[in-house]
CSV table of C-alpha atoms in Angstrom, one decimal:
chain,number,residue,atom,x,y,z
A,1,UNK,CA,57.6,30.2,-21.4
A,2,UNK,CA,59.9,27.6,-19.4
A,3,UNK,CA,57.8,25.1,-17.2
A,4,UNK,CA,59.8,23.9,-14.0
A,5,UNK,CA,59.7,20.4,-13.5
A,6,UNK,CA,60.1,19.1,-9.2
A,7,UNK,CA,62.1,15.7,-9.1
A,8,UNK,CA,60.2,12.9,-7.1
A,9,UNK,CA,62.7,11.5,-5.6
A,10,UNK,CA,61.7,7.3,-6.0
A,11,UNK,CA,62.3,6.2,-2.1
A,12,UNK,CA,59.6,9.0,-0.8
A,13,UNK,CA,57.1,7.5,-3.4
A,14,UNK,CA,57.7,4.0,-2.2
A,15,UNK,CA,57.7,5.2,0.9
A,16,UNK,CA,54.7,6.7,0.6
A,17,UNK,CA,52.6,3.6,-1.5
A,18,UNK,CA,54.4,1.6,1.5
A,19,UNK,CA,52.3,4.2,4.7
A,20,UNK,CA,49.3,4.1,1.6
A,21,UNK,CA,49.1,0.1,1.7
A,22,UNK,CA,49.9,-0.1,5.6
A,23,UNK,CA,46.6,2.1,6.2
A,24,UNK,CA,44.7,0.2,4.1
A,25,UNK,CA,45.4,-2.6,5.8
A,26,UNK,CA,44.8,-1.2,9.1
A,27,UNK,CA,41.2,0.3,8.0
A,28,UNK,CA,40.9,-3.4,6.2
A,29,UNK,CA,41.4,-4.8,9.4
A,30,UNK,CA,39.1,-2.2,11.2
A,31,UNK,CA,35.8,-2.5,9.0
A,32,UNK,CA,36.4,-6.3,9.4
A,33,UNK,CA,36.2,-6.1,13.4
A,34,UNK,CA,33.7,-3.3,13.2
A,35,UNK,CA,31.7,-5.8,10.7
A,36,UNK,CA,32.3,-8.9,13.3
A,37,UNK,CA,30.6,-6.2,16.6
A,38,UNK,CA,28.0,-5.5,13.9
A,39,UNK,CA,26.8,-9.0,13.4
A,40,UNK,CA,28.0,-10.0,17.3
A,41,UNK,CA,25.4,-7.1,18.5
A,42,UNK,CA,23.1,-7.5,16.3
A,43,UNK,CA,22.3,-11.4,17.4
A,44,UNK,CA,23.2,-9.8,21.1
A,45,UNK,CA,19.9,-7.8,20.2
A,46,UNK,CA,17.9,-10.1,19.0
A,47,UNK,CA,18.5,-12.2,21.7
A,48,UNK,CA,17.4,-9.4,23.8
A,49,UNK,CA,14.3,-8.6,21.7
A,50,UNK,CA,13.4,-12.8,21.9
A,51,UNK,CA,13.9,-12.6,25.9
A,52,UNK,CA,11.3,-9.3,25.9
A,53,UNK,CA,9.5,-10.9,23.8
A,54,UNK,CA,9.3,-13.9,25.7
A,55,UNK,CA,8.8,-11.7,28.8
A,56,UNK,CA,6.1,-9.6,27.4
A,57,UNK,CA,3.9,-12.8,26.5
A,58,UNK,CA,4.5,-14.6,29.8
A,59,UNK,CA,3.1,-11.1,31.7
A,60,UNK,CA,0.2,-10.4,29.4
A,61,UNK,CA,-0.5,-14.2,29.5
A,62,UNK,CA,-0.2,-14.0,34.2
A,63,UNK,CA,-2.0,-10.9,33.4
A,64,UNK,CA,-5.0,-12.2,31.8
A,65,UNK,CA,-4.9,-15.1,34.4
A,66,UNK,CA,-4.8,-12.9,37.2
A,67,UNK,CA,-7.9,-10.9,35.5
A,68,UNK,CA,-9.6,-14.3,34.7
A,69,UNK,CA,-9.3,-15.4,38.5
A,70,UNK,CA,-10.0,-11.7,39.9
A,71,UNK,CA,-13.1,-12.2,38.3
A,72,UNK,CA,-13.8,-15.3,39.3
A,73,UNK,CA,-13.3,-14.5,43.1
A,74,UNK,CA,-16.5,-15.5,45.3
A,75,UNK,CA,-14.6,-12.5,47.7
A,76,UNK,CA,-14.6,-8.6,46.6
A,77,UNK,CA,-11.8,-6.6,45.9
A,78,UNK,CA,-11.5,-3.0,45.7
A,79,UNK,CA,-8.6,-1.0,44.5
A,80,UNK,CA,-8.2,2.5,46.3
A,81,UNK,CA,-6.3,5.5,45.5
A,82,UNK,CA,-4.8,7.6,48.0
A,83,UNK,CA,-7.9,9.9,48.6
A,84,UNK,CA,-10.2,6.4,48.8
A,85,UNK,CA,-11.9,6.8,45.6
A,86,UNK,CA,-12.8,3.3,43.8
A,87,UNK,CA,-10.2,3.1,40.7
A,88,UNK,CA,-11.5,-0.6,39.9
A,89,UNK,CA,-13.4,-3.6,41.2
A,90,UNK,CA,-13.9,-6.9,40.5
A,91,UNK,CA,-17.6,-9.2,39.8
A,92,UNK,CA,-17.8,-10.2,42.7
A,93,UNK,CA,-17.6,-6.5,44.8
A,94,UNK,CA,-19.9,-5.1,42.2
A,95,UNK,CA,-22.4,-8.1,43.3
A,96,UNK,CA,-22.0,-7.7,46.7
A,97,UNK,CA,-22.6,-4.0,46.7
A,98,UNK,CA,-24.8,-3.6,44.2
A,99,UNK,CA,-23.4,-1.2,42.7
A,100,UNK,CA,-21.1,-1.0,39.0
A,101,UNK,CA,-20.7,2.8,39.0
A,102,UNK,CA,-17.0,4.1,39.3
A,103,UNK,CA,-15.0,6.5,40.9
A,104,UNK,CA,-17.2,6.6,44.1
A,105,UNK,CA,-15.5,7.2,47.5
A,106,UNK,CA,-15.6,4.3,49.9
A,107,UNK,CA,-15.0,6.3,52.7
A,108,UNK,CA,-18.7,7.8,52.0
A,109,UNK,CA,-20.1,3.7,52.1
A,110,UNK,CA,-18.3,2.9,55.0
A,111,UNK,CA,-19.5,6.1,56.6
A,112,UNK,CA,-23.1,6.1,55.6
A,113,UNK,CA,-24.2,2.1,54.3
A,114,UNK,CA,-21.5,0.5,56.9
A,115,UNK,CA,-22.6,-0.6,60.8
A,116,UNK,CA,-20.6,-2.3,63.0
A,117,UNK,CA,-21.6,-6.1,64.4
A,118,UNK,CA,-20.9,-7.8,67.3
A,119,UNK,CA,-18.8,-9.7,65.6
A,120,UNK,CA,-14.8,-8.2,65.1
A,121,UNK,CA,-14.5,-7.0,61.9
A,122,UNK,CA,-18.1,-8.1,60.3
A,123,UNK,CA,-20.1,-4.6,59.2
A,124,UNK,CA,-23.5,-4.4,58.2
A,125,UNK,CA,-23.9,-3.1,54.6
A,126,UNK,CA,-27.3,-2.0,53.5
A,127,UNK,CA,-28.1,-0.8,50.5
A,128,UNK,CA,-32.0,-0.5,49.2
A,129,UNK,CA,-32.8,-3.8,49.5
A,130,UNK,CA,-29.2,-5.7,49.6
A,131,UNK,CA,-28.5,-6.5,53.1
A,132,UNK,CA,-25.1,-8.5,53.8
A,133,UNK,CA,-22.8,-9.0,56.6
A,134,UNK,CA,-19.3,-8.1,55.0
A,135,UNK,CA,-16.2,-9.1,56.5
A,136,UNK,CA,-13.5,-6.5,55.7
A,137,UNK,CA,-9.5,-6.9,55.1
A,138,UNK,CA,-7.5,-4.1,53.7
A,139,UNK,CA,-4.1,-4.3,52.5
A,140,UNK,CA,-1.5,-1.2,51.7
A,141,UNK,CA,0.7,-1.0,48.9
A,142,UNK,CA,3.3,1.7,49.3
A,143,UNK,CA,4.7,1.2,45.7
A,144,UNK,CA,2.0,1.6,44.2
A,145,UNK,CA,0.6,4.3,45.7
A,146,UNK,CA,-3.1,2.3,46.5
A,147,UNK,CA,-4.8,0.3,48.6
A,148,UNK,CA,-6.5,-3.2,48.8
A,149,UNK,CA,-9.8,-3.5,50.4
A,150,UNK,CA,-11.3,-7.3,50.5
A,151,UNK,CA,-14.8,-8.0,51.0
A,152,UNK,CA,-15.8,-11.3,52.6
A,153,UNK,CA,-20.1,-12.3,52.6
A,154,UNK,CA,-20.5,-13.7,55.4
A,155,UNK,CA,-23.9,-13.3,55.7
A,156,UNK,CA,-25.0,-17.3,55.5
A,157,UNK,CA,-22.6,-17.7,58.2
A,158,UNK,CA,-23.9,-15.2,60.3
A,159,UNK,CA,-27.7,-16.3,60.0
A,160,UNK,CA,-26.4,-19.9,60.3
A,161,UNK,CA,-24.7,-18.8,64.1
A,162,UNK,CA,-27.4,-16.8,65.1
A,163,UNK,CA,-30.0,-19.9,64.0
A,164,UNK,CA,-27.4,-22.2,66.2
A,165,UNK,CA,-27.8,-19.5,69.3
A,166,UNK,CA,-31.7,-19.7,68.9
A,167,UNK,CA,-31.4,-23.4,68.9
A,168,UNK,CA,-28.8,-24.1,71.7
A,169,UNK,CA,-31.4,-21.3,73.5
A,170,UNK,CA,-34.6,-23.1,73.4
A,171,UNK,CA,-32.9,-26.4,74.2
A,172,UNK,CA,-31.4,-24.2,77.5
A,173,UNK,CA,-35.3,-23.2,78.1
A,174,UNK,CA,-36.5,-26.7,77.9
A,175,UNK,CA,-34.0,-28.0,80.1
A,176,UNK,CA,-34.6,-25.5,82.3
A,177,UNK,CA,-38.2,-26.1,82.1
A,178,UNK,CA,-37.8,-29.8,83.1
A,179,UNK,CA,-35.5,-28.7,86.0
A,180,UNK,CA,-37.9,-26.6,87.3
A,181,UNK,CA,-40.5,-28.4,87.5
A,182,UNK,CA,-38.7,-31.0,89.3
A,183,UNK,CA,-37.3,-28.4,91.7
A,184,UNK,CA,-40.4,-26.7,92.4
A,185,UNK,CA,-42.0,-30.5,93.0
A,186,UNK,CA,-40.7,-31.3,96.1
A,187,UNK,CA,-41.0,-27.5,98.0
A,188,UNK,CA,-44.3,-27.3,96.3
A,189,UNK,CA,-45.7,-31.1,97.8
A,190,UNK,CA,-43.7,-30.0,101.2
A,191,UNK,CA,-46.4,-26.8,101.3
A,192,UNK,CA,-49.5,-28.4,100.6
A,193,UNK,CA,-48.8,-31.3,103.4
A,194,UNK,CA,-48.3,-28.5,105.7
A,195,UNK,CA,-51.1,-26.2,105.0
A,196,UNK,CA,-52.8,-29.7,104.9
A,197,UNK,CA,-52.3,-30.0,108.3
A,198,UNK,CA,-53.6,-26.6,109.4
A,199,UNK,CA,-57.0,-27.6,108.6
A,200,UNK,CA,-57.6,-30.3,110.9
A,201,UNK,CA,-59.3,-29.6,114.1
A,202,UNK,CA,-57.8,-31.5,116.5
A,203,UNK,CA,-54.4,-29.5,115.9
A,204,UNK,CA,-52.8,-27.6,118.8
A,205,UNK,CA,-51.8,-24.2,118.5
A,206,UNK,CA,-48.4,-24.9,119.1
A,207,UNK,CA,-48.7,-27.2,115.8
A,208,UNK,CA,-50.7,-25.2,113.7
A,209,UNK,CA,-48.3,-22.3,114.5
A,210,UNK,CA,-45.1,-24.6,113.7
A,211,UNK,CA,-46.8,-26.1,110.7
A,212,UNK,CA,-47.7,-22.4,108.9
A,213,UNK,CA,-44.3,-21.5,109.6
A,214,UNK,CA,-42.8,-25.1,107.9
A,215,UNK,CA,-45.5,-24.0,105.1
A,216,UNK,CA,-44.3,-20.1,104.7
A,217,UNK,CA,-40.2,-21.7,104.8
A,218,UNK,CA,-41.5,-23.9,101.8
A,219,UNK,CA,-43.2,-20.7,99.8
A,220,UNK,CA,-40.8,-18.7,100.1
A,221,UNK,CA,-37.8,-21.2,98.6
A,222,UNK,CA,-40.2,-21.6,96.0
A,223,UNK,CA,-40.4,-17.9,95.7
A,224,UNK,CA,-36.7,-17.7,95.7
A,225,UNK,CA,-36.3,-20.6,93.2
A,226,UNK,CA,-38.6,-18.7,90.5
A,227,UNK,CA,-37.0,-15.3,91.1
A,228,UNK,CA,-33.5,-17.3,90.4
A,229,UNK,CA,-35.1,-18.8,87.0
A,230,UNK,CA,-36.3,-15.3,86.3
A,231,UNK,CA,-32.9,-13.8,86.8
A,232,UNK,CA,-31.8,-16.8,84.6
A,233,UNK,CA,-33.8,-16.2,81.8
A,234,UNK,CA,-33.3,-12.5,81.5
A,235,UNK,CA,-29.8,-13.6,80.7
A,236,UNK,CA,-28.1,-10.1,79.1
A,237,UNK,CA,-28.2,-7.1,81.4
A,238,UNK,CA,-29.6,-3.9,80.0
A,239,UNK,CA,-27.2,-1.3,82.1
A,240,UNK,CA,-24.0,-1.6,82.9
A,241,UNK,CA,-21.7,1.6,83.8
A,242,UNK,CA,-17.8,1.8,84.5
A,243,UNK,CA,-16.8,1.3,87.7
A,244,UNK,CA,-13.9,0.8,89.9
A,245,UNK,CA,-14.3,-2.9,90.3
A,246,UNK,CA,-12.7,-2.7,93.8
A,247,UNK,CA,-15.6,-1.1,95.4
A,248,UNK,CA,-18.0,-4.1,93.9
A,249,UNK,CA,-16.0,-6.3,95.5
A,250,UNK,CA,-15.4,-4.6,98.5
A,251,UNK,CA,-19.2,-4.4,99.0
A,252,UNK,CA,-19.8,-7.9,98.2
A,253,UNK,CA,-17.1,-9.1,100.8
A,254,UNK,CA,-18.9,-6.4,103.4
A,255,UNK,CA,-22.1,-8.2,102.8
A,256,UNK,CA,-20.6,-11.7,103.4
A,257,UNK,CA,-18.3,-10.7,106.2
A,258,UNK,CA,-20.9,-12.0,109.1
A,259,UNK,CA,-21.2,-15.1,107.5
A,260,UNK,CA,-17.7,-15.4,107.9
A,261,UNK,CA,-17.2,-14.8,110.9
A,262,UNK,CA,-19.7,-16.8,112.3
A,263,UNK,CA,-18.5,-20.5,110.7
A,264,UNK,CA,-15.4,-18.8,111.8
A,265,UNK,CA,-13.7,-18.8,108.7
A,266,UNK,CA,-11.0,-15.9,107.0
A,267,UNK,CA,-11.4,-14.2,104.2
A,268,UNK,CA,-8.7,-12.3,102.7
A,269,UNK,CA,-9.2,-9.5,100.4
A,270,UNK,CA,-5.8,-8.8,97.9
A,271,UNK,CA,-6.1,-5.8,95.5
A,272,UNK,CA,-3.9,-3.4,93.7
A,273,UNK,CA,-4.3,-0.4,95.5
A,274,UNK,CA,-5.6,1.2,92.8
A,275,UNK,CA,-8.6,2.2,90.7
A,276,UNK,CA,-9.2,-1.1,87.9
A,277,UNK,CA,-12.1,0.2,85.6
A,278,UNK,CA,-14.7,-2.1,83.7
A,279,UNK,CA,-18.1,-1.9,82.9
A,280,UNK,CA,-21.2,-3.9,84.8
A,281,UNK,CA,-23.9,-3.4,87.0
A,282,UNK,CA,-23.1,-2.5,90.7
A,283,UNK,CA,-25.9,-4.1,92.0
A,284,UNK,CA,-26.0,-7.6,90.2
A,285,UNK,CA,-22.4,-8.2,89.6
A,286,UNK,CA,-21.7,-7.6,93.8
A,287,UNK,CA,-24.5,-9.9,94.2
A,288,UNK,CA,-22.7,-12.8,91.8
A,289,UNK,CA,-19.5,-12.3,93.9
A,290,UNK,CA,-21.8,-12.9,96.9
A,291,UNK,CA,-22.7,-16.0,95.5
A,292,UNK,CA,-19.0,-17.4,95.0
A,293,UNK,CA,-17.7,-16.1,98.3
A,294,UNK,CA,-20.7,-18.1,99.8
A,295,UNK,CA,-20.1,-21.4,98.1
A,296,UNK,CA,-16.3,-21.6,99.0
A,297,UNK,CA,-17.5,-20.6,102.8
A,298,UNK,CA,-19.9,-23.3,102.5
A,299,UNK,CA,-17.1,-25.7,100.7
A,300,UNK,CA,-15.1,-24.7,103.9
A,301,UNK,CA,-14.6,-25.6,107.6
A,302,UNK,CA,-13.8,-23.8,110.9
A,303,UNK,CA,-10.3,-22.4,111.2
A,304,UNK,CA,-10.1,-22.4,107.0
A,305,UNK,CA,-9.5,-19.4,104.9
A,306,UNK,CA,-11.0,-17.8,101.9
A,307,UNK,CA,-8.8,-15.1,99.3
A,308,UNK,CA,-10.6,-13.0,96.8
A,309,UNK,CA,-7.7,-11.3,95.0
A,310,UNK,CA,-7.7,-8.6,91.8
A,311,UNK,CA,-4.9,-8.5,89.0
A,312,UNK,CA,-4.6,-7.3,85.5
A,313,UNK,CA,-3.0,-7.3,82.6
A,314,UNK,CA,-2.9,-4.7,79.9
A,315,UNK,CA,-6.6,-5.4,78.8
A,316,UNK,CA,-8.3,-7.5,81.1
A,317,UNK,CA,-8.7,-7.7,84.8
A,318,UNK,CA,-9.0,-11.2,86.5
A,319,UNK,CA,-10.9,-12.1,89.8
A,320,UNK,CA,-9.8,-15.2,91.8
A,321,UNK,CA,-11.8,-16.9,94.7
A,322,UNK,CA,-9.7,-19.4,96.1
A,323,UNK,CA,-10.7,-21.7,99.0
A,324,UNK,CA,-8.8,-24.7,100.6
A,325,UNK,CA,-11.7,-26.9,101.4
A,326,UNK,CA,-13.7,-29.9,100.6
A,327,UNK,CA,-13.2,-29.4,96.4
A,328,UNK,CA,-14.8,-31.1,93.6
A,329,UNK,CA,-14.4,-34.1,91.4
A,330,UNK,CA,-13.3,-33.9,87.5
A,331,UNK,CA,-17.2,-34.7,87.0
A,332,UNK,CA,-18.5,-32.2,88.9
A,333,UNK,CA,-16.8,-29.4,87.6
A,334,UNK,CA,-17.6,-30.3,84.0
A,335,UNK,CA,-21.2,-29.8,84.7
A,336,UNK,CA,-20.9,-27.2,87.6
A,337,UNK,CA,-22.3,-24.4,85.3
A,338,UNK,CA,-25.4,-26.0,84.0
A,339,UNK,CA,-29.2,-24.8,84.8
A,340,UNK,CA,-30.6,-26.6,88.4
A,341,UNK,CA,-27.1,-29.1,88.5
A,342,UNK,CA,-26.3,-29.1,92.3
A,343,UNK,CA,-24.5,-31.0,95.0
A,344,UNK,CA,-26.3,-29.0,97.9
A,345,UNK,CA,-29.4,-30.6,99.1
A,346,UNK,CA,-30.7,-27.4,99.5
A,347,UNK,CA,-29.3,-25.7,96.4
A,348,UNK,CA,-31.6,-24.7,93.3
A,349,UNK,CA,-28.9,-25.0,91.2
A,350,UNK,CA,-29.0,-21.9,89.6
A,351,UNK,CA,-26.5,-19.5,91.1
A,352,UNK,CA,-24.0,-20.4,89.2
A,353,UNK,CA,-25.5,-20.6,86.1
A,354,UNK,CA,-26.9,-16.9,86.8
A,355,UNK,CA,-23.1,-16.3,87.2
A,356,UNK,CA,-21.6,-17.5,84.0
A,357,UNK,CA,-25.2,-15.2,82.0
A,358,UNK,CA,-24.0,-12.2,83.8
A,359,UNK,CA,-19.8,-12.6,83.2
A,360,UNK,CA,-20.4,-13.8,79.8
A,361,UNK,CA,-23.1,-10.7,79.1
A,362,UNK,CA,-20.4,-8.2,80.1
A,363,UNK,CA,-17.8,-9.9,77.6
A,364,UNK,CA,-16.0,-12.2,79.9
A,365,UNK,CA,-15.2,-16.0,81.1
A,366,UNK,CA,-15.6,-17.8,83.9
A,367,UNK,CA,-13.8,-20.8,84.7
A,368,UNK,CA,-13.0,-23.3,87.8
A,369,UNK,CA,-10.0,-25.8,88.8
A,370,UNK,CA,-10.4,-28.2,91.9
A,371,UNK,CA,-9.2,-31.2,93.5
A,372,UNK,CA,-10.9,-32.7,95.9
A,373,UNK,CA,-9.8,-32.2,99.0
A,374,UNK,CA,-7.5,-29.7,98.2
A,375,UNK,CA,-10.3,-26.6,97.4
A,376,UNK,CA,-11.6,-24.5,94.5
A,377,UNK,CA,-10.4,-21.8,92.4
A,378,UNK,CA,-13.1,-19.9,90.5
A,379,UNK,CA,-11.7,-17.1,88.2
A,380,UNK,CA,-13.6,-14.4,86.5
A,381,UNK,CA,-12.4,-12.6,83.6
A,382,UNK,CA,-13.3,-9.2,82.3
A,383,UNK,CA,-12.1,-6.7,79.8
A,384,UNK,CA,-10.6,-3.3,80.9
A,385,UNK,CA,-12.3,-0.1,80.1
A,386,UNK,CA,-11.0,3.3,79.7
A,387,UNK,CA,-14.1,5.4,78.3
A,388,UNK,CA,-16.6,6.7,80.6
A,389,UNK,CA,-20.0,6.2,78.3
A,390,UNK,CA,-23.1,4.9,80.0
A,391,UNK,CA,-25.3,2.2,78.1
């Protein structure tokens, strides 16, 4: 058996160890790079891992603040899902309602435990024996998907303004106790001298007839006087209903209108042309229009003029009496509105006190600018109303 033997021939060989040792070198050069992005990412990532780190203890460390001061919050807070169910609360809301249990639906408090105030956005809570006034806030948030709900106790405030209203009250009563009596004083003595008279003998007829009738005049401005105080004291109205407030005035300038026209004097009437909606009493609130008209007439002289005009804005309507006669000093205007203050000798000083009770009982203001000898302007302010309830 022959064997055949292949000649190498020596340049392919070297050739060959030459490509052998030139790949080696590349893959040398290769694992040495892919060694140097190795280490490079490796401290890269343990950078990154440090910086989480870091991150991940400064957010549990804000998180455990936040919790420590949600706790310590003298206000509630209530977290909300979409469908108004309590997800958490805080101390403070569990103290205020009085109640640690989860999951309930606040939409069920507010509904059943929940009464409105006269105060914007104070609510009555009741629960058992827990009575607060709560102010509410709510807040959205979108992202999350929940909502805020932030519960104020007011209720030492509250108690604290109604105590002030009592107070400021029977201060208004005993002023207007020590008014009276001074008012009904002189009308009072003024009667008794009269009737005094009517029992002597020697009187004419003619005398004793003019002397009753002094007496009656007397009475009955006392009469009037304590019906004023009575009106005074009542203070809030118990019915109002919505009415064009056109027609009120219109009635009350109707019932003035002779007045008028007797001291010569022109009043204007300016409205909108149409309906302007609010809610008083007819009766009462024509009758305090009455009153103004018949204090600028009385402010005012022959050949003068009086305008009562109506105008509005998108939620309240505002009534102007404006005359252009005698006017009042800075001083006078400042007290104008207080219990038996008058500048007529034969005022009671009541009317307009009576006034600001009834404006202020159907939720507006009343205010008044003069200079003197340049007239008055007394402006009433009252909200709009578009619902047709009686109360």
């Amino acid at each position: 058996m022959s064997l055949n033997h292949e000649v190498i021939d020596p340049k392919n060989l070297e050739q060959a160890f030459a490509l052998f040792t030139a790949a080696s070198e590349q893959l040398s050069i290769a694992y040495a790079e892919l060694q140097d992005q190795v280490t490079t990412l490796t401290e890269q990532l343990e950078v990154a891992n440090g910086n989480l780190r870091r991150e991940f203890e400064e957010k549990s460390a804000l998180s455990r603040r936040l919790s420590l001061l949600l706790d310590r919050l003298p206000a509630g807070v209530l977290e909300l899902d979409q469908c108004g169910d309590v997800l958490t609360q805080n101390a403070a809301a569990k103290k205020l309602l009085g109640r640690s249990d989860h999951r309930f639906n606040w939409s069920v408090v507010m509904a059943e435990q929940m009464q409105a105030t006269d105060e914007p956005g104070v609510l009555a809570y009741q629960s058992g024996d827990n009575a607060r006034h709560l102010l509410l806030e709510e807040v959205d948030v979108p992202e999350e998907g929940i909502r805020l709900v932030l519960l104020h106790d007011v209720t030492a405030a509250t108690e604290m303004r109604r105590a002030l209203s009592r107070h400021q009250r029977l201060v208004e009563m005993g002023e207007m106790a020590a008014g009276l009596a001074h008012q009904l004083r002189t009308p009072l003595a003024t009667a008794l001298l009269y009737s005094g008279h009517l029992v002597r003998v020697e009187l004419s007829n003619e005398d004793r007839v003019r002397f009753a009738q002094k007496s009656l005049e007397r009475l009955r401005h006392l009469e009037v006087l304590i019906q004023n105080m009575l009106r005074f004291v009542r203070g809030q109205q118990q019915f109002t209903e919505r009415l064009d407030v056109s027609g009120v005035l219109l009635d009350a300038i109707q019932h003035v209108q002779p007045q008028f026209d007797a001291k010569n004097v022109a009043l204007h009437w300016v409205s909108l042309n149409m309906p302007v909606w609010t809610k008083v009493n007819a009766r009462e609130f024509s009758g305090a229009i009455a009153n103004l008209l018949e204090n600028a007439l009385q402010a005012s002289v022959s050949g003068q003029s009086v305008v009562c005009s109506l105008s509005m804005d998108v939620s309240t309507l505002e009534i102007e009496i404006k005359d252009f006669g005698c006017g009042m000093s800075e001083a006078t205007c400042i007290r104008l509105f207080e219990p038996f203050f008058t500048t007529r000798k034969d005022g009671t000083g009541l009317g307009l006190a009576i006034v600001r009770n009834l404006v202020s009982a159907y939720g507006g203001g009343i205010s008044v600018e003069s200079k003197l000898d340049f007239g008055s302007s007394f402006k009433i302010r009252l909200p709009l109303t578009t619902a047709t309830t009686k109360v």
